[in-house]
PDB file of C-alpha atoms in Angstrom:
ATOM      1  CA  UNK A1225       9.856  10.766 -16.168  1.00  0.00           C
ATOM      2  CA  UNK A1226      10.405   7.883 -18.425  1.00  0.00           C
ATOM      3  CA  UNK A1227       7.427   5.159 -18.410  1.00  0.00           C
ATOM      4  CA  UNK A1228       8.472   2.093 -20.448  1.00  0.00           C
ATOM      5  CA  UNK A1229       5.339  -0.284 -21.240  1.00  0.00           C
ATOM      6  CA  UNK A1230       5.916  -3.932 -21.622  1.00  0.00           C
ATOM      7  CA  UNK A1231       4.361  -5.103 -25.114  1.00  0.00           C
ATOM      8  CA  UNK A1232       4.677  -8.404 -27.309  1.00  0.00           C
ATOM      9  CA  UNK A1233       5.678  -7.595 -31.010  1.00  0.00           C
ATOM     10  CA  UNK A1234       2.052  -9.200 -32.654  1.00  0.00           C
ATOM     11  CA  UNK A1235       0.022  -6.531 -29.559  1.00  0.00           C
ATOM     12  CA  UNK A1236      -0.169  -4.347 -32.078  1.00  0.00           C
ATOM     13  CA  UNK A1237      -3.702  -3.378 -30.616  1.00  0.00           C
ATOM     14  CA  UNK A1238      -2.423  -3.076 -27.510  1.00  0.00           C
ATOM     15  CA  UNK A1239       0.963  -0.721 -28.352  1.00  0.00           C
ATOM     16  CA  UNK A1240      -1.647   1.867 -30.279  1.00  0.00           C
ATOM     17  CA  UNK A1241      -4.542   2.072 -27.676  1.00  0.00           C
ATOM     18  CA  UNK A1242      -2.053   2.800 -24.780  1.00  0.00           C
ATOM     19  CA  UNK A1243       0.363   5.300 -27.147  1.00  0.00           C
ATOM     20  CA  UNK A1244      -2.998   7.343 -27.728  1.00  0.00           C
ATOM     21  CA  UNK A1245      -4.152   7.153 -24.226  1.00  0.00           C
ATOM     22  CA  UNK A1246      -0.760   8.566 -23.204  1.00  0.00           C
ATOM     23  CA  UNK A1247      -0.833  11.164 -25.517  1.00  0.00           C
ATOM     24  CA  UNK A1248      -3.726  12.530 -24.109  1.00  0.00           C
ATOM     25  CA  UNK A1249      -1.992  13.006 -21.019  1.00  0.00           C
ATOM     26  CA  UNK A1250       1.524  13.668 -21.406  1.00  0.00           C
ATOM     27  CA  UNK A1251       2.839  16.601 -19.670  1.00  0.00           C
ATOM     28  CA  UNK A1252       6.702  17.828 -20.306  1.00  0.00           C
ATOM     29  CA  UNK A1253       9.240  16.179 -19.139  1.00  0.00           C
ATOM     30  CA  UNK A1254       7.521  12.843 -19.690  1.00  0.00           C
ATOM     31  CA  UNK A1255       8.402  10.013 -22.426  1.00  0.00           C
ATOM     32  CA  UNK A1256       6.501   6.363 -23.066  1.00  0.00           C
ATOM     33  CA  UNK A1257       8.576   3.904 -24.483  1.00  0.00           C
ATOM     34  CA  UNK A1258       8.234   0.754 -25.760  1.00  0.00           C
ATOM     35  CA  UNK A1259       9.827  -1.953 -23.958  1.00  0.00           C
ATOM     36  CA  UNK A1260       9.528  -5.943 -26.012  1.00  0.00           C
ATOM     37  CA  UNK A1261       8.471  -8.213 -24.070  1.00  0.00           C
ATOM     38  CA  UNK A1262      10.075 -11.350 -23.282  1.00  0.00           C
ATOM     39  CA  UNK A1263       8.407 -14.256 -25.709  1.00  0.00           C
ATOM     40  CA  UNK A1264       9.653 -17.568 -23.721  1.00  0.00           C
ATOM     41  CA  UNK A1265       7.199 -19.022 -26.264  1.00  0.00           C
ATOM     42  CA  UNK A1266       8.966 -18.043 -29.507  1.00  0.00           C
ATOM     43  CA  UNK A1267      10.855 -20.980 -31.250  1.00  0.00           C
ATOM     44  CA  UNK A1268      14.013 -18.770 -31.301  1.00  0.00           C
ATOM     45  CA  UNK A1269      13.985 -17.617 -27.892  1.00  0.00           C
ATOM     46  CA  UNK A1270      17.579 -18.119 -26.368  1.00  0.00           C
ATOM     47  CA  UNK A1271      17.368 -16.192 -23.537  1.00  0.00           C
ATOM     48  CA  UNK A1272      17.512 -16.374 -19.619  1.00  0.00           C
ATOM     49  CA  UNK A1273      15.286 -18.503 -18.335  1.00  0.00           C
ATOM     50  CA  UNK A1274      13.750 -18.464 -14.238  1.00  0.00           C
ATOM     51  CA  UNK A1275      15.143 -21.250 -11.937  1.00  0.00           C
ATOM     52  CA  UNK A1276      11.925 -23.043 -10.330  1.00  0.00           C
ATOM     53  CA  UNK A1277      12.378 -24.590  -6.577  1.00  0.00           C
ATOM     54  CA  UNK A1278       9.884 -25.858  -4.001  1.00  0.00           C
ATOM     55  CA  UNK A1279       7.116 -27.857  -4.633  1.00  0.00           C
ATOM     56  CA  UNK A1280       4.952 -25.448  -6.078  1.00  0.00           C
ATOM     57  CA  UNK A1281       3.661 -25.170  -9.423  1.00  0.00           C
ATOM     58  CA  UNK A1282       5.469 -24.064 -12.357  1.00  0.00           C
ATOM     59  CA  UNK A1283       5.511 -20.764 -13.994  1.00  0.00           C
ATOM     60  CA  UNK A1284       3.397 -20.745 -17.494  1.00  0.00           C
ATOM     61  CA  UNK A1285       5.532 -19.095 -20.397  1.00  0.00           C
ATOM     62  CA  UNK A1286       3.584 -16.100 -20.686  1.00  0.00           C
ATOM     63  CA  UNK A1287       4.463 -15.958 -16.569  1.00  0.00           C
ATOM     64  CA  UNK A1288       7.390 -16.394 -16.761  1.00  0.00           C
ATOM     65  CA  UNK A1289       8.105 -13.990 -19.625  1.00  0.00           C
ATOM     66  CA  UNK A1290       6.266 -11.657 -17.761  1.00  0.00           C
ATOM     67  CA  UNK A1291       8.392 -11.712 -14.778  1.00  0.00           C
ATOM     68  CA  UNK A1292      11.946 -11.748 -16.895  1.00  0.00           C
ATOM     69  CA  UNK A1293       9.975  -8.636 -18.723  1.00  0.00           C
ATOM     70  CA  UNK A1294       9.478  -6.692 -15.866  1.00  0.00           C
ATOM     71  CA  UNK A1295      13.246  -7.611 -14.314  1.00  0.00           C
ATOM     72  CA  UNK A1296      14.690  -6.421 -17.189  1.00  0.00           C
ATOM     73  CA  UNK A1297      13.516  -3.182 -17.688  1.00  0.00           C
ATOM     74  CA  UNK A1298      14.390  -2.379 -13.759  1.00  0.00           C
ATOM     75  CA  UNK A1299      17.717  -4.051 -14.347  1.00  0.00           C
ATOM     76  CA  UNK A1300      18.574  -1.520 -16.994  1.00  0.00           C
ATOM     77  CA  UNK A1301      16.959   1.623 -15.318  1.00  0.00           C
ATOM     78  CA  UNK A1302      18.237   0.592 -11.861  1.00  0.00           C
ATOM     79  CA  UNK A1303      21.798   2.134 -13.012  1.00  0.00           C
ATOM     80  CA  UNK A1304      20.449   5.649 -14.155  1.00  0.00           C
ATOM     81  CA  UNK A1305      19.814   6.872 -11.019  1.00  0.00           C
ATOM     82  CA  UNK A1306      16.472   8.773 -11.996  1.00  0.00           C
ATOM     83  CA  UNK A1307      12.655   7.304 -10.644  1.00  0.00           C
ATOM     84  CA  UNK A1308      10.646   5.353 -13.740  1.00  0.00           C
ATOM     85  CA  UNK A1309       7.529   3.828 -14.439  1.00  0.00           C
ATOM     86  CA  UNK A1310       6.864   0.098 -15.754  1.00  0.00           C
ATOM     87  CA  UNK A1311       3.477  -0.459 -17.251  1.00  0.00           C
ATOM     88  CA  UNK A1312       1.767  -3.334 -19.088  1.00  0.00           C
ATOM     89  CA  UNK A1313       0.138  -2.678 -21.859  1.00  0.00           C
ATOM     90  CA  UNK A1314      -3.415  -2.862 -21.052  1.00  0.00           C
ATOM     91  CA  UNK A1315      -2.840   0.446 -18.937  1.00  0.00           C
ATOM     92  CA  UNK A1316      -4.668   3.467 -19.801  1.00  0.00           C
ATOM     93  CA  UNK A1317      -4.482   7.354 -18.859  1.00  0.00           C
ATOM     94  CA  UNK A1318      -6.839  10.080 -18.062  1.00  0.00           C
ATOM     95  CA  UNK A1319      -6.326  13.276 -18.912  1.00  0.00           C
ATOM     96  CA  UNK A1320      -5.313  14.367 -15.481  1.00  0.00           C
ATOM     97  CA  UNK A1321      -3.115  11.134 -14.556  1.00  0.00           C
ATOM     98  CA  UNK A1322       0.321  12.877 -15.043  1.00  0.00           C
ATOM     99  CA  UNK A1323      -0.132  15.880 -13.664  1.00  0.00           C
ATOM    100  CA  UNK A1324      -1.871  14.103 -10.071  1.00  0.00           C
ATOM    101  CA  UNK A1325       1.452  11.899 -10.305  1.00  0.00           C
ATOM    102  CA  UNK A1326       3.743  14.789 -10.958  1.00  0.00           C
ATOM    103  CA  UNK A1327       2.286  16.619  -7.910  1.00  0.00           C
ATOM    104  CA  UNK A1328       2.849  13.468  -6.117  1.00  0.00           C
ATOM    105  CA  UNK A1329       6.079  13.069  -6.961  1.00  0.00           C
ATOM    106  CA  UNK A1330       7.134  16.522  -6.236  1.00  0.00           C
ATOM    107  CA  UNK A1331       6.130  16.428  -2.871  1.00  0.00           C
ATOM    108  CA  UNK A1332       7.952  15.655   0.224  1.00  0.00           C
ATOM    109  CA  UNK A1333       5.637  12.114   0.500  1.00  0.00           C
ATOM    110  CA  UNK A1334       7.203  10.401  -2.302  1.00  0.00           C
ATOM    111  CA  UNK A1335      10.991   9.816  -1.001  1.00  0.00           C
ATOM    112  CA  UNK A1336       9.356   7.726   1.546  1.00  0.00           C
ATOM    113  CA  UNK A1337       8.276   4.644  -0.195  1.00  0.00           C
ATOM    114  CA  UNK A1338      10.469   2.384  -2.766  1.00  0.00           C
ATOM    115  CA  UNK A1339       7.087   1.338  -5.056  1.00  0.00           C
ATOM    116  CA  UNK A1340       4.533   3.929  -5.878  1.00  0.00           C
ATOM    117  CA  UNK A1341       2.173   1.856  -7.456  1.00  0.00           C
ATOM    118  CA  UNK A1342      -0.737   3.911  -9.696  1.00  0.00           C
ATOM    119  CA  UNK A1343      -3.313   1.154  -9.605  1.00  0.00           C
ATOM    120  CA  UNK A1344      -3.819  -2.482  -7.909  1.00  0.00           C
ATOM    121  CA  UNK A1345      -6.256  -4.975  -7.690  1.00  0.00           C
ATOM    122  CA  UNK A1346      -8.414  -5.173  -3.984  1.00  0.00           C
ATOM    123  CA  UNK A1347      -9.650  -8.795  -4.629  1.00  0.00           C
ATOM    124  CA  UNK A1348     -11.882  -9.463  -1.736  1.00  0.00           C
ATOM    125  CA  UNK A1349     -15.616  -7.640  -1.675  1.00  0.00           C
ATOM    126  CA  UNK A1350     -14.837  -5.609   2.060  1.00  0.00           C
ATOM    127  CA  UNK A1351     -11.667  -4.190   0.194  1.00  0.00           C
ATOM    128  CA  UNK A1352     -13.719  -2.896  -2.387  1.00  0.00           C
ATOM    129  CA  UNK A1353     -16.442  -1.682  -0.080  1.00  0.00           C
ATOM    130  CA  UNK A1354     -14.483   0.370   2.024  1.00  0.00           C
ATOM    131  CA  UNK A1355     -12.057   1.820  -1.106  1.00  0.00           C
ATOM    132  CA  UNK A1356     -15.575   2.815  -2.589  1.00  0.00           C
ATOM    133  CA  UNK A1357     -16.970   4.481   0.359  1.00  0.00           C
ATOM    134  CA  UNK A1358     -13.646   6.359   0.647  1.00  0.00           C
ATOM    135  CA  UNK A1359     -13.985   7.335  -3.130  1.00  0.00           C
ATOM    136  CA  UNK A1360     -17.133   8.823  -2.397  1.00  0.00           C
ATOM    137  CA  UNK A1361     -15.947  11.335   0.430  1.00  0.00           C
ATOM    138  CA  UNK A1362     -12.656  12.721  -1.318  1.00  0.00           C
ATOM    139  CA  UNK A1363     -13.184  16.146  -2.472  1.00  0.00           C
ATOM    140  CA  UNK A1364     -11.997  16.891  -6.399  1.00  0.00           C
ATOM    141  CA  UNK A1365      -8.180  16.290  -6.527  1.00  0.00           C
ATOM    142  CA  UNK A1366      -7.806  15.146  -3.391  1.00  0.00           C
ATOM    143  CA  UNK A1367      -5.872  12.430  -3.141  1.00  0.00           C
ATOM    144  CA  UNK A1368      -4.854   9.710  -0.822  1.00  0.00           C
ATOM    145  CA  UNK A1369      -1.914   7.442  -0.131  1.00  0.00           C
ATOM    146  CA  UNK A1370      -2.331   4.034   0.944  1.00  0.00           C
ATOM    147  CA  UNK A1371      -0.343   1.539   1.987  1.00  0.00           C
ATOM    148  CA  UNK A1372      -0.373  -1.477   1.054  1.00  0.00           C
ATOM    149  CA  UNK A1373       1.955  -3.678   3.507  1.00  0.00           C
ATOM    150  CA  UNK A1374      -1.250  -4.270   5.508  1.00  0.00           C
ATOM    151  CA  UNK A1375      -3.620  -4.435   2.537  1.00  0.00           C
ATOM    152  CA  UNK A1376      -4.578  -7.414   0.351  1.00  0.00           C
ATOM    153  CA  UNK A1377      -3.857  -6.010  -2.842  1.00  0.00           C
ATOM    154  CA  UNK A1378      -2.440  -7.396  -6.306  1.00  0.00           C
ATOM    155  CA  UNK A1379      -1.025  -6.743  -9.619  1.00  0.00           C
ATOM    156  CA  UNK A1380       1.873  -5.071 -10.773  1.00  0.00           C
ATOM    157  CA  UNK A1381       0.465  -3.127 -14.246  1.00  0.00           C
ATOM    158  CA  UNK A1382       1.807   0.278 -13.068  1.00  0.00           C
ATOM    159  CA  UNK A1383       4.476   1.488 -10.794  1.00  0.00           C
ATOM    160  CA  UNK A1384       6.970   3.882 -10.280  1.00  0.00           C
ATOM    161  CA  UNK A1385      10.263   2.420  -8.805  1.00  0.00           C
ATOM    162  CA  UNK A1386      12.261   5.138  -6.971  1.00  0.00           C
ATOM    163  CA  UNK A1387      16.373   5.573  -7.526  1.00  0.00           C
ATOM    164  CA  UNK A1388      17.038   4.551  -4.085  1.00  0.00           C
ATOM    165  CA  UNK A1389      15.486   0.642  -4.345  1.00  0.00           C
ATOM    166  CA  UNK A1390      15.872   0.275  -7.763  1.00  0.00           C
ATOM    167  CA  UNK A1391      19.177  -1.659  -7.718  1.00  0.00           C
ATOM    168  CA  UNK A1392      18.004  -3.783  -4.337  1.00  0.00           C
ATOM    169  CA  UNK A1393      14.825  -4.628  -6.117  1.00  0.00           C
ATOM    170  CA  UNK A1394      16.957  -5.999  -9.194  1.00  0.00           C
ATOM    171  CA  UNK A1395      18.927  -7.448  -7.173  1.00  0.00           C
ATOM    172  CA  UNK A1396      16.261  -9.468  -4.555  1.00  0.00           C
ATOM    173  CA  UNK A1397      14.048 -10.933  -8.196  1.00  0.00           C
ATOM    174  CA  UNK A1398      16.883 -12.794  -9.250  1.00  0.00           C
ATOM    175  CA  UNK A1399      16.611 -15.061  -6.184  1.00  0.00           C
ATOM    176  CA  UNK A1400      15.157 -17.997  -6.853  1.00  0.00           C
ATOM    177  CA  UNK A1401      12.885 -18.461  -4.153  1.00  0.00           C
ATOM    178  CA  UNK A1402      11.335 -15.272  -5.868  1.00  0.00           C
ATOM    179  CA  UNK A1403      11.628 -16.664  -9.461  1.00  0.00           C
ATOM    180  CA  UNK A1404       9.571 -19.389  -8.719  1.00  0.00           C
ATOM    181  CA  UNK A1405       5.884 -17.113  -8.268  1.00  0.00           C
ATOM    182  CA  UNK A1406       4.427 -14.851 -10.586  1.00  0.00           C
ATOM    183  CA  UNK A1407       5.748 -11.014 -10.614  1.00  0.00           C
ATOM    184  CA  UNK A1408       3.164  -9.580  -8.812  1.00  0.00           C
ATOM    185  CA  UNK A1409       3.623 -11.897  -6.345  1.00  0.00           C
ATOM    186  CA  UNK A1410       7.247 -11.664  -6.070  1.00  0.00           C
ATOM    187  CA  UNK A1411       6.942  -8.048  -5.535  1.00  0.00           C
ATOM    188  CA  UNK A1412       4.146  -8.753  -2.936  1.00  0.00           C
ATOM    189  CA  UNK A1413       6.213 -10.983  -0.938  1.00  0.00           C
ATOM    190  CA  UNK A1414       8.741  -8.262  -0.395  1.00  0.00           C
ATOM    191  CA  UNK A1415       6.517  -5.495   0.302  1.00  0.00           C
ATOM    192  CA  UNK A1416       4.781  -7.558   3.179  1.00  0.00           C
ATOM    193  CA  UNK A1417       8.286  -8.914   4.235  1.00  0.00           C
ATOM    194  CA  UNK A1418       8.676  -5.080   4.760  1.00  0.00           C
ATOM    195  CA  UNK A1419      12.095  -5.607   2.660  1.00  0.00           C
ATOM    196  CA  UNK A1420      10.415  -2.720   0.456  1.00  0.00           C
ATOM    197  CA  UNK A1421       7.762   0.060   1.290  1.00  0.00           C
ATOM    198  CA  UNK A1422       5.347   0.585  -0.786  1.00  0.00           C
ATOM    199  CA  UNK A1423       2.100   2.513  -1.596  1.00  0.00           C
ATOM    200  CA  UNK A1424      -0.901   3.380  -4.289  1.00  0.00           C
ATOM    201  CA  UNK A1425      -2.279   6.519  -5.063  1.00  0.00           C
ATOM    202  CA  UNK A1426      -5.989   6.907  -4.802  1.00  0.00           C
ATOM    203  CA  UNK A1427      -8.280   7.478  -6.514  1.00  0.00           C
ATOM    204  CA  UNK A1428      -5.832   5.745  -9.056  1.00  0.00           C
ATOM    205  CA  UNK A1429      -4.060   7.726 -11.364  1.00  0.00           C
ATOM    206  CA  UNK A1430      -4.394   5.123 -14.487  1.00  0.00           C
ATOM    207  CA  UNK A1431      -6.671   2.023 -14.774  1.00  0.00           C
ATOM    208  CA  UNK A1432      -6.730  -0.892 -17.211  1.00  0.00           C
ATOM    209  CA  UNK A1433      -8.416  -0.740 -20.423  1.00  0.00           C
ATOM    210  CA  UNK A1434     -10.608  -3.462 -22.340  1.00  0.00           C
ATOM    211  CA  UNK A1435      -8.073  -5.950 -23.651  1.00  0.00           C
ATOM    212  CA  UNK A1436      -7.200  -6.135 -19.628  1.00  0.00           C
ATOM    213  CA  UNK A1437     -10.530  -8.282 -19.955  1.00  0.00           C
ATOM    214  CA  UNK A1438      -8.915 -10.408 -22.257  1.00  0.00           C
ATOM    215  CA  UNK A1439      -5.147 -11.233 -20.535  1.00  0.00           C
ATOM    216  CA  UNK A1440      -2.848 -12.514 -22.252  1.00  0.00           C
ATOM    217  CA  UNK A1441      -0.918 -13.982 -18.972  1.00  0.00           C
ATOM    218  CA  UNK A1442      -4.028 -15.374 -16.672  1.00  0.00           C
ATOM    219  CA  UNK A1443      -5.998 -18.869 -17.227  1.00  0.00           C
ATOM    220  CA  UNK A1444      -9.228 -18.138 -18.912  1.00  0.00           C
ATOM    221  CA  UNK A1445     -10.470 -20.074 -15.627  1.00  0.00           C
ATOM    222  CA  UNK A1446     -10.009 -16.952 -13.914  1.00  0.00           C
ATOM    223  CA  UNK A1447     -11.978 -14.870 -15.862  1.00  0.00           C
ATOM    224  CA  UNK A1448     -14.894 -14.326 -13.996  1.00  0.00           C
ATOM    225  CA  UNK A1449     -12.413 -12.640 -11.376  1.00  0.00           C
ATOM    226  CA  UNK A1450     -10.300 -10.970 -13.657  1.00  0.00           C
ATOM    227  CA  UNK A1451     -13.832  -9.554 -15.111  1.00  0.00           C
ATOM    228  CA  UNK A1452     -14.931  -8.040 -11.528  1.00  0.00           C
ATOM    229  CA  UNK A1453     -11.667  -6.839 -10.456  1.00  0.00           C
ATOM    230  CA  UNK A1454     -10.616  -5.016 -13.613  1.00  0.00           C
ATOM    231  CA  UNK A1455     -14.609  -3.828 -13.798  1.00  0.00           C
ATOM    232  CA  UNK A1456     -14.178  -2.029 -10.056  1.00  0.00           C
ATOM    233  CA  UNK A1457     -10.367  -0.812 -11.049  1.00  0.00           C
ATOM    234  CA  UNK A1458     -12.504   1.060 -14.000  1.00  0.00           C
ATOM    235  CA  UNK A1459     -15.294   2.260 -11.105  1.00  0.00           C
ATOM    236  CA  UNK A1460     -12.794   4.586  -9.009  1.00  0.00           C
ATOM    237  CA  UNK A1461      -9.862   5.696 -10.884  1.00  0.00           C
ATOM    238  CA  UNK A1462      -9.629   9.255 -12.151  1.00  0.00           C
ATOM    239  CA  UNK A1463     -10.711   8.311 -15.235  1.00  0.00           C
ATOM    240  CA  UNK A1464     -14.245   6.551 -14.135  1.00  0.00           C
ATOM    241  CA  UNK A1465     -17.306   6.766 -16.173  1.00  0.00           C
ATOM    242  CA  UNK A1466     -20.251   5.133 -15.740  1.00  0.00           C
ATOM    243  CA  UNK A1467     -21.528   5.159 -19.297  1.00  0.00           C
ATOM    244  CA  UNK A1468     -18.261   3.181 -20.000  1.00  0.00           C
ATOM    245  CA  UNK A1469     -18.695   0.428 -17.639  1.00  0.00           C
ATOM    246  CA  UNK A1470     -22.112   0.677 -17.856  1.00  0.00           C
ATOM    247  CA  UNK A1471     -22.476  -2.292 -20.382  1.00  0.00           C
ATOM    248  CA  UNK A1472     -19.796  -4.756 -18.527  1.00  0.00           C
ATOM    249  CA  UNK A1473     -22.085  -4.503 -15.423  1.00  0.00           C
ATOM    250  CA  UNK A1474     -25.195  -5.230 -17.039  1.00  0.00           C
ATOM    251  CA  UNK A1475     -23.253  -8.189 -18.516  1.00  0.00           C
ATOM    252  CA  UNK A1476     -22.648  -8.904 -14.826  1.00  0.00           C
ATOM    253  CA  UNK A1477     -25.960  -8.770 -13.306  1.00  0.00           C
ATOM    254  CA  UNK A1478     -27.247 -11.209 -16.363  1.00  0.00           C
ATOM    255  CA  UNK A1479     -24.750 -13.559 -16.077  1.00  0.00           C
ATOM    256  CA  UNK A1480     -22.944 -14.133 -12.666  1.00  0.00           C
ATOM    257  CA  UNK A1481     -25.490 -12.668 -10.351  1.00  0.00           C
ATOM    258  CA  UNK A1482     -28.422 -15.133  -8.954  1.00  0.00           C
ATOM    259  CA  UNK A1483     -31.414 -13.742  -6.743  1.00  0.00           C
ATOM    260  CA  UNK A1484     -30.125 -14.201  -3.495  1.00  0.00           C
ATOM    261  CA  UNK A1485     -27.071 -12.258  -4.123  1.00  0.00           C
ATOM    262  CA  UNK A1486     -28.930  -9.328  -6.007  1.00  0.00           C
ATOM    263  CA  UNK A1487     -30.910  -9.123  -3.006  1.00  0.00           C
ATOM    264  CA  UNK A1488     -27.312  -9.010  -1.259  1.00  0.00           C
ATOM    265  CA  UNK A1489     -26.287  -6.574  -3.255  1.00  0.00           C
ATOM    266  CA  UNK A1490     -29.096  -3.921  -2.405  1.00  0.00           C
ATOM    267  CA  UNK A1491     -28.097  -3.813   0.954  1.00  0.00           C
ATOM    268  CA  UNK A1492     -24.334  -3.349   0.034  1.00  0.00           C
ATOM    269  CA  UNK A1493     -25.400  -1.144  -2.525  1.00  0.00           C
ATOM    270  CA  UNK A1494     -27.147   0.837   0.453  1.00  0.00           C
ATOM    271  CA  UNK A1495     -24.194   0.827   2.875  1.00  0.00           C
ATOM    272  CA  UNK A1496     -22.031   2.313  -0.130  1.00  0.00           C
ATOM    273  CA  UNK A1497     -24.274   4.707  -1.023  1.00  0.00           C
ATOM    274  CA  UNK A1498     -23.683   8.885  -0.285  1.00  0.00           C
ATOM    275  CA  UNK A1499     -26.623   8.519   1.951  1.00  0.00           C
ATOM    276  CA  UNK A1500     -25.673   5.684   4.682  1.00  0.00           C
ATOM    277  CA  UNK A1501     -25.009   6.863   8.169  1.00  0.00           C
ATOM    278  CA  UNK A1502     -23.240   4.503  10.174  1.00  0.00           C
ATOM    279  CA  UNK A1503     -24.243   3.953  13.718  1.00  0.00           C
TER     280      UNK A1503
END
């Protein structure tokens, strides 16, 4: 499968820590390639630009180049006929992350959805509860598939878009209505408007790495969420280790958490624990 990532020309950083996590788990048969990403912002841009309508606010440039970004690399793969994956370039692999999405792919499950998504963001807490408990009780391997037109999910850093919606999908971003939201969004709205199915392999196959923490697309006001989200995304992938996330939550605990809610927090901590028995 081809997997284009979406990178800026100065993310230097970020187009060598995602190459070597790749390489680690490319299998044959697989390819990363670079795709540039759209730089609204640059003096010489001349390119497309989104139509904004409603009342709403408007797109930032790093938004909006975003969203052209992603369109752009499903408008050119949409006419190939063959399933692909868009990352940004924050993503990062395990060893075994091909492989569980090969297996995936090869079985009968996958022609049912348009969007295979490899890893989302569950923003509220009983999202994360329950997707942590269910962590807990898969055996080694196993691997579930959720869906995620009921779920409050978001993000759109890695997907798989299958031959049969590709060219639909291209075609339903370039409405405005659409162009006038984030990507992630965008893509939300038609996954809960059922006008595509899609779903997210768990535990995830990939994850986002450390300059997810510092995003080059979100206001910095949004950090403290961006810092919890990415932090559990890191907790149950494939990929987890707690000696890697260790320091983050310690940064945590000293910094956003007051008494009351550490003493929330135990009890959570209990409920999510290998040893609660529900009644």
């Amino acid at each position: 499968m081809d997997a284009f990532y979406i990178n800026l020309e100065a993310a230097t950083l970020r187009r060598q820590a995602i190459e070597s996590s790749f390489r680690l788990a490319a299998r044959p048969g697989w390819a990363l390639h670079r795709f540039p990403a759209t730089a609204i912002a640059a003096p010489a841009y001349a390119g497309p630009r989104l139509r904004h309508v409603g009342s709403g606010r408007r797109l930032s440039m790093a938004e909006e180049g975003c969203y052209l970004s992603h369109r752009s690399v499903i408008e050119r793969q949409a006419r190939l006929g063959a399933p692909f994956m868009v990352l940004e370039d924050d993503v990062v692999f395990a060893s075994p992350s091909v492989s569980l999405i090969d297996g995936f792919m090869k079985s009968g499950q996958a022609h049912d959805w348009d969007l295979i998504f490899t890893d989302v963001i569950f923003p509220d807490a009983n999202g994360m509860l329950n997707l942590f408990r269910l962590r807990q009780s898969l055996r080694p391997g196993e691997v579930r598939v959720l869906d995620l037109a009921a779920r409050g999910f978001a993000g759109t850093s890695a997907y798989i878009v299958m031959p049969k919606a590709a060219a639909m999908l291209a075609e339903q971003l370039n409405a405005p209505a659409l162009e006038s939201v984030p990507f992630d969004m965008a893509v939300r709205r038609l996954i809960y408007d059922k006008v595509l199915r899609a779903c997210v392999l768990f535990p995830f196959p990939t994850s986002v790495g450390e300059t997810a923490q510092a995003s080059q697309i979100q206001d910095t006001a949004a950090s403290t969420a961006d810092l919890l989200w990415n932090t559990f995304r890191q907790m149950v992938w494939i990929g987890a280790d707690r000696a890697a996330v260790e320091g983050v939550l310690r940064q945590i605990d000293e910094r956003h958490v007051d008494a009351p809610a550490r003493d929330l927090g135990i009890v959570l901590s209990a409920m999510a624990s290998r040893s609660y028995v529900p009644k």
